XYZ file of C-alpha atoms in Angstrom:
376
model
C 3.862 -32.266 -14.739
C 6.710 -30.598 -12.830
C 6.698 -27.530 -10.625
C 9.821 -25.418 -10.285
C 10.165 -22.818 -7.511
C 11.791 -19.563 -8.499
C 14.207 -17.462 -6.433
C 13.191 -15.702 -3.243
C 10.731 -12.856 -3.736
C 7.933 -11.160 -1.804
C 5.733 -12.283 -4.676
C 5.576 -16.077 -4.852
C 5.986 -17.213 -8.452
C 6.021 -20.723 -9.882
C 6.550 -22.140 -13.319
C 4.476 -25.199 -14.263
C 5.445 -27.147 -17.377
C 3.571 -29.943 -19.101
C 5.003 -32.492 -21.519
C 3.264 -32.262 -24.895
C 2.986 -34.572 -27.834
C 2.317 -33.922 -31.498
C -1.174 -35.333 -32.003
C -3.676 -33.130 -33.801
C -6.412 -31.945 -31.499
C -4.312 -32.365 -28.378
C -4.523 -29.441 -25.962
C -1.956 -28.228 -23.481
C -1.917 -25.936 -20.463
C 0.911 -23.842 -19.095
C 1.443 -21.281 -16.347
C 4.243 -18.743 -16.373
C 5.034 -16.328 -13.520
C 1.749 -17.170 -11.778
C -0.215 -16.377 -14.955
C -2.385 -18.980 -16.658
C -1.804 -18.929 -20.386
C -4.663 -19.545 -22.801
C -4.602 -22.827 -24.726
C -5.341 -23.778 -28.317
C -5.283 -27.144 -30.025
C -2.319 -28.448 -31.974
C -2.791 -27.342 -35.560
C -1.987 -29.007 -38.830
C 1.678 -28.748 -39.670
C 2.713 -29.030 -36.038
C 2.152 -25.364 -35.175
C 0.052 -24.291 -32.239
C -0.215 -21.280 -29.941
C -0.756 -21.403 -26.183
C -1.194 -17.936 -24.734
C 2.209 -16.222 -24.841
C 4.032 -19.348 -26.036
C 4.390 -20.362 -29.704
C 5.275 -24.013 -30.419
C 6.456 -25.399 -33.756
C 7.726 -28.840 -34.738
C 11.266 -28.975 -36.079
C 12.326 -31.378 -38.824
C 13.603 -33.709 -36.125
C 10.059 -34.016 -34.862
C 10.513 -32.234 -31.538
C 8.350 -29.351 -30.378
C 10.290 -26.092 -29.984
C 8.762 -23.419 -27.721
C 9.466 -19.708 -28.196
C 8.427 -17.507 -25.292
C 7.486 -13.907 -25.893
C 5.966 -11.451 -23.419
C 3.026 -9.269 -24.220
C 2.195 -6.297 -22.026
C 1.091 -7.572 -18.642
C 0.042 -5.994 -15.400
C 2.763 -5.722 -12.736
C 1.925 -6.975 -9.222
C -0.257 -4.306 -7.661
C 2.193 -3.447 -4.874
C 5.401 -3.543 -6.902
C 5.381 0.135 -8.051
C 4.767 1.204 -4.422
C 7.818 -0.546 -2.970
C 10.249 2.215 -3.886
C 11.481 3.333 -0.460
C 9.476 3.664 2.803
C 12.462 1.817 4.300
C 12.688 4.277 7.207
C 9.090 3.586 8.207
C 9.624 -0.184 7.910
C 12.725 0.035 10.115
C 10.829 2.004 12.776
C 7.932 -0.415 12.635
C 10.274 -3.389 12.969
C 11.867 -1.988 16.137
C 8.465 -1.187 17.640
C 7.110 -4.609 16.780
C 9.995 -6.406 18.472
C 9.055 -4.668 21.738
C 5.354 -5.132 21.049
C 5.669 -8.912 20.744
C 7.411 -9.151 24.155
C 4.787 -7.198 26.105
C 3.268 -8.923 29.149
C 0.354 -8.498 29.294
C -0.179 -7.750 25.584
C -1.564 -4.339 24.639
C -3.001 -2.919 21.410
C -0.381 -1.172 19.280
C -1.437 2.166 17.806
C 0.562 3.007 14.672
C 0.253 6.587 13.379
C 0.895 6.984 9.639
C 0.921 10.541 8.309
C 1.844 12.468 5.194
C 0.288 14.580 2.485
C -2.594 13.191 0.435
C -0.372 12.246 -2.527
C 1.733 9.679 -0.626
C -0.457 6.574 -1.221
C -1.415 5.872 2.396
C -3.721 2.996 1.398
C -0.971 1.217 -0.506
C 1.370 1.675 2.454
C -1.220 -0.057 4.620
C -1.537 -2.859 2.063
C 2.243 -3.215 2.073
C 2.155 -3.376 5.877
C -0.496 -6.103 5.831
C 0.802 -8.256 2.979
C 4.580 -7.807 3.132
C 6.030 -5.959 6.123
C 4.294 -7.724 9.012
C 4.515 -11.254 7.528
C 8.211 -10.668 6.873
C 8.815 -9.330 10.400
C 7.014 -12.319 11.908
C 8.541 -14.918 9.589
C 5.188 -15.952 8.135
C 4.778 -17.962 4.947
C 3.264 -15.478 2.475
C 1.137 -18.230 0.947
C -0.260 -19.690 4.176
C -0.707 -16.962 6.789
C -2.781 -13.859 6.243
C -2.726 -10.747 8.402
C -6.404 -9.869 8.542
C -7.544 -6.250 8.269
C -10.783 -4.447 9.060
C -11.694 -0.838 8.236
C -12.974 1.322 11.075
C -14.664 4.157 9.235
C -14.593 7.629 10.701
C -18.216 8.524 11.575
C -19.557 10.957 9.012
C -21.697 13.801 10.277
C -20.331 13.554 13.809
C -21.547 16.657 15.631
C -20.291 15.956 19.132
C -16.794 14.525 19.490
C -17.742 13.186 22.940
C -19.947 10.644 21.132
C -16.993 9.349 19.128
C -16.400 6.150 21.144
C -20.006 5.034 20.734
C -19.968 5.738 17.006
C -16.622 3.982 16.493
C -17.882 0.908 18.337
C -20.949 0.763 16.063
C -18.853 1.155 12.888
C -16.375 -1.525 13.969
C -19.214 -3.920 14.811
C -20.629 -3.358 11.324
C -17.226 -4.047 9.769
C -16.384 -7.173 11.798
C -19.743 -8.757 12.630
C -22.062 -7.198 10.063
C -24.393 -5.956 12.765
C -24.542 -2.751 14.755
C -24.474 -2.290 18.517
C -22.366 -5.339 19.355
C -20.142 -4.718 22.374
C -16.366 -4.365 22.345
C -16.234 -7.729 24.124
C -18.242 -9.348 21.295
C -15.858 -7.937 18.713
C -12.735 -8.932 20.625
C -14.060 -12.469 21.016
C -13.939 -12.770 17.220
C -10.406 -11.356 17.169
C -9.223 -13.866 19.796
C -10.074 -16.768 17.494
C -7.738 -15.564 14.726
C -4.156 -16.896 15.008
C -2.374 -14.062 13.139
C -2.219 -10.310 13.894
C -5.252 -8.190 13.076
C -5.020 -4.658 11.691
C -7.777 -2.094 12.261
C -7.355 1.019 10.123
C -8.999 4.436 10.374
C -8.465 7.250 7.883
C -8.598 10.968 8.649
C -8.296 14.068 6.483
C -7.391 17.639 7.355
C -11.058 18.600 7.014
C -11.984 16.167 9.820
C -9.770 18.179 12.175
C -11.336 21.389 10.904
C -14.805 20.033 11.676
C -14.132 18.332 15.018
C -11.273 20.303 16.528
C -8.063 19.300 18.230
C -9.626 16.665 20.528
C -9.770 14.049 17.757
C -6.455 12.344 18.496
C -7.000 11.976 22.227
C -10.587 10.776 21.730
C -9.399 8.023 19.381
C -6.778 6.908 21.904
C -9.429 6.924 24.648
C -11.532 4.525 22.575
C -8.670 2.023 22.264
C -7.599 2.569 25.877
C -10.934 1.013 26.891
C -10.481 -2.070 24.726
C -11.021 -5.426 26.489
C -7.996 -7.314 27.812
C -6.104 -9.201 25.126
C -5.283 -12.904 25.363
C -1.564 -13.849 25.669
C -1.169 -14.701 21.961
C -3.350 -11.895 20.598
C -1.798 -9.165 18.413
C -4.002 -6.160 17.677
C -2.614 -3.313 15.581
C -4.502 -0.050 15.085
C -3.325 1.994 12.112
C -4.357 5.633 12.200
C -3.806 7.029 8.702
C -3.730 10.840 8.576
C -3.684 12.685 5.251
C -2.667 16.326 5.060
C -4.825 17.856 2.356
C -2.831 19.933 -0.124
C -4.559 21.993 -2.817
C -1.882 21.685 -5.454
C -3.924 21.579 -8.680
C -4.128 24.820 -10.631
C -7.273 26.365 -12.084
C -7.452 26.155 -15.887
C -10.074 28.903 -16.302
C -9.163 31.978 -18.287
C -8.626 35.227 -16.329
C -11.829 37.053 -15.496
C -14.097 37.798 -12.560
C -14.943 34.123 -11.963
C -11.272 33.220 -12.242
C -10.338 35.932 -9.714
C -13.064 34.760 -7.320
C -11.885 31.179 -7.706
C -8.292 32.222 -6.972
C -9.319 34.014 -3.774
C -11.437 31.048 -2.638
C -8.616 28.621 -3.344
C -6.124 30.869 -1.541
C -8.179 30.947 1.656
C -8.787 27.203 1.522
C -5.073 26.549 1.054
C -4.255 28.900 3.905
C -6.780 27.149 6.150
C -5.427 23.705 5.241
C -1.820 24.733 5.825
C -2.667 26.165 9.222
C -4.621 23.069 10.253
C -1.921 20.746 8.884
C 0.642 22.536 11.049
C -1.528 22.017 14.145
C -2.029 18.321 13.313
C 1.694 17.816 12.764
C 2.499 19.527 16.077
C 0.020 17.236 17.845
C 1.541 14.154 16.266
C 5.066 15.226 17.250
C 3.928 15.856 20.825
C 2.274 12.430 20.901
C 5.457 10.754 19.641
C 7.468 12.133 22.568
C 4.799 11.672 25.258
C 5.016 9.021 27.969
C 1.381 7.899 27.398
C 0.593 8.037 31.128
C -3.017 8.773 30.202
C -3.119 5.607 28.083
C -1.341 2.869 30.068
C -3.140 0.057 28.209
C -1.747 1.099 24.818
C 1.553 0.913 22.947
C 2.328 3.596 20.376
C 4.552 4.131 17.350
C 4.475 7.334 15.311
C 6.141 6.589 11.985
C 8.210 9.203 10.187
C 6.145 11.310 7.818
C 5.548 9.807 4.372
C 7.362 12.110 1.954
C 8.290 12.281 -1.737
C 10.626 9.669 -3.207
C 14.130 10.426 -4.494
C 15.809 9.047 -7.601
C 18.370 7.108 -5.539
C 15.640 5.131 -3.793
C 13.913 4.321 -7.073
C 17.178 3.084 -8.620
C 17.656 0.841 -5.580
C 14.116 -0.439 -6.143
C 15.005 -1.251 -9.764
C 17.810 -3.515 -8.531
C 15.580 -5.341 -6.033
C 14.776 -8.975 -6.737
C 11.022 -8.431 -7.144
C 11.590 -5.872 -9.929
C 14.195 -8.061 -11.632
C 11.825 -11.002 -11.655
C 9.129 -8.971 -13.367
C 11.102 -7.152 -16.080
C 14.029 -9.562 -16.411
C 17.679 -9.083 -15.525
C 18.519 -7.927 -19.053
C 16.145 -4.942 -18.784
C 17.514 -3.446 -15.540
C 19.865 -0.933 -17.209
C 17.112 0.181 -19.543
C 14.776 0.694 -16.585
C 17.410 2.718 -14.711
C 17.801 4.953 -17.775
C 14.031 5.401 -17.930
C 13.971 6.354 -14.234
C 16.634 9.005 -14.856
C 14.585 10.481 -17.695
C 11.454 10.401 -15.541
C 13.110 12.390 -12.735
C 14.661 14.864 -15.187
C 11.253 15.497 -16.724
C 9.571 15.852 -13.311
C 12.180 18.347 -12.107
C 11.842 20.389 -15.297
C 8.058 20.645 -14.769
C 7.918 21.097 -10.998
C 11.398 22.283 -9.904
C 11.447 19.379 -7.443
C 13.978 16.537 -7.435
C 11.616 14.117 -5.647
C 8.225 12.711 -6.678
C 5.073 12.025 -4.607
C 4.300 8.318 -4.342
C 0.972 8.636 -6.214
C 2.665 10.135 -9.296
C 5.715 7.899 -9.009
C 3.661 4.700 -8.888
C 1.660 5.746 -11.960
C 4.865 6.403 -13.893
C 6.553 3.210 -12.727
C 3.501 1.132 -13.649
C 3.656 2.546 -17.176
C 7.403 1.837 -17.392
C 7.037 -1.737 -16.156
C 4.335 -2.467 -18.715
C 6.289 -0.930 -21.587
C 9.455 -2.835 -20.687
C 7.689 -6.202 -20.660
C 6.554 -5.442 -24.220
C 10.096 -4.443 -25.214
C 11.497 -7.563 -23.612
C 9.083 -9.646 -25.642
C 10.242 -7.994 -28.849
C 13.851 -8.766 -27.975
C 13.176 -12.397 -27.058
């Protein structure tokens, strides 16, 4: 059996081939693009099927394989890699400074944008692709570990936030409440790669707790135990601006009018709060952090909608080529153009939120693998 590495890609792929004979009842196994193909026995007449590969004996007695591609799922992150290059560039610069700090300090990374910008997938990209690439890690051997630090639900007094966060982090890391910060950090010290802790906040959290949220979170991490020389701790604070964009489908009437008024006031309240949050984040980005000398900070540029140019660049990237095949790139670029034309006709916007874009790109990638199979 031979193993052949493919070209460089953020998604490791290997092709494994096995020599096969022509005996009835013999079974084979094959993997293609990291996918195990199902196996069936050699049938009478020299024809057998193994997953997406059809084999048939020629008159010369050799076995001739014909590969076709059925619809298959694209790698989960692939549709979300269209752009975010600005944020990756900013993170790379911050991380170069972060790695040289003596003594080391926790790095707080603020990620913000409206609720349709796929914050969770950006975090996954950070964990699985961006940081390993920045640090020169082998994608297959080194894992950047992540732990969720859930925002405490039902918090009535923001002054109790540190205690509640400590409890939630202990639950996430150790599986038991009321462990100390020192107990938690002792676990972190044993891990050789960076560790990401992520907390997620919505506009409504600010509405409930007030403007002290951001400073209270920084105070919690300011009191973190001293890091060891080789320890890298990254705190990702993911902030979603809630946007009430969906329209009401009810027919006009009293209930419809009441619903419109309710939605209007909610939208107005969200917009006002979002503006206050954004102003706080901008002020934090330009502050000297004198109140938090034990922390490093990077506020990434706001996650915004994606333009057609960035998606076409994504089409030409190696990871996309490997999935759909070089011969399908022009067809995919044409499909992207049609997608943006349709979106602009419906919304009057020339850019697409990441949530909607990823859904559309996933559908395109699947359909093109089917088309490629038909052409093979």
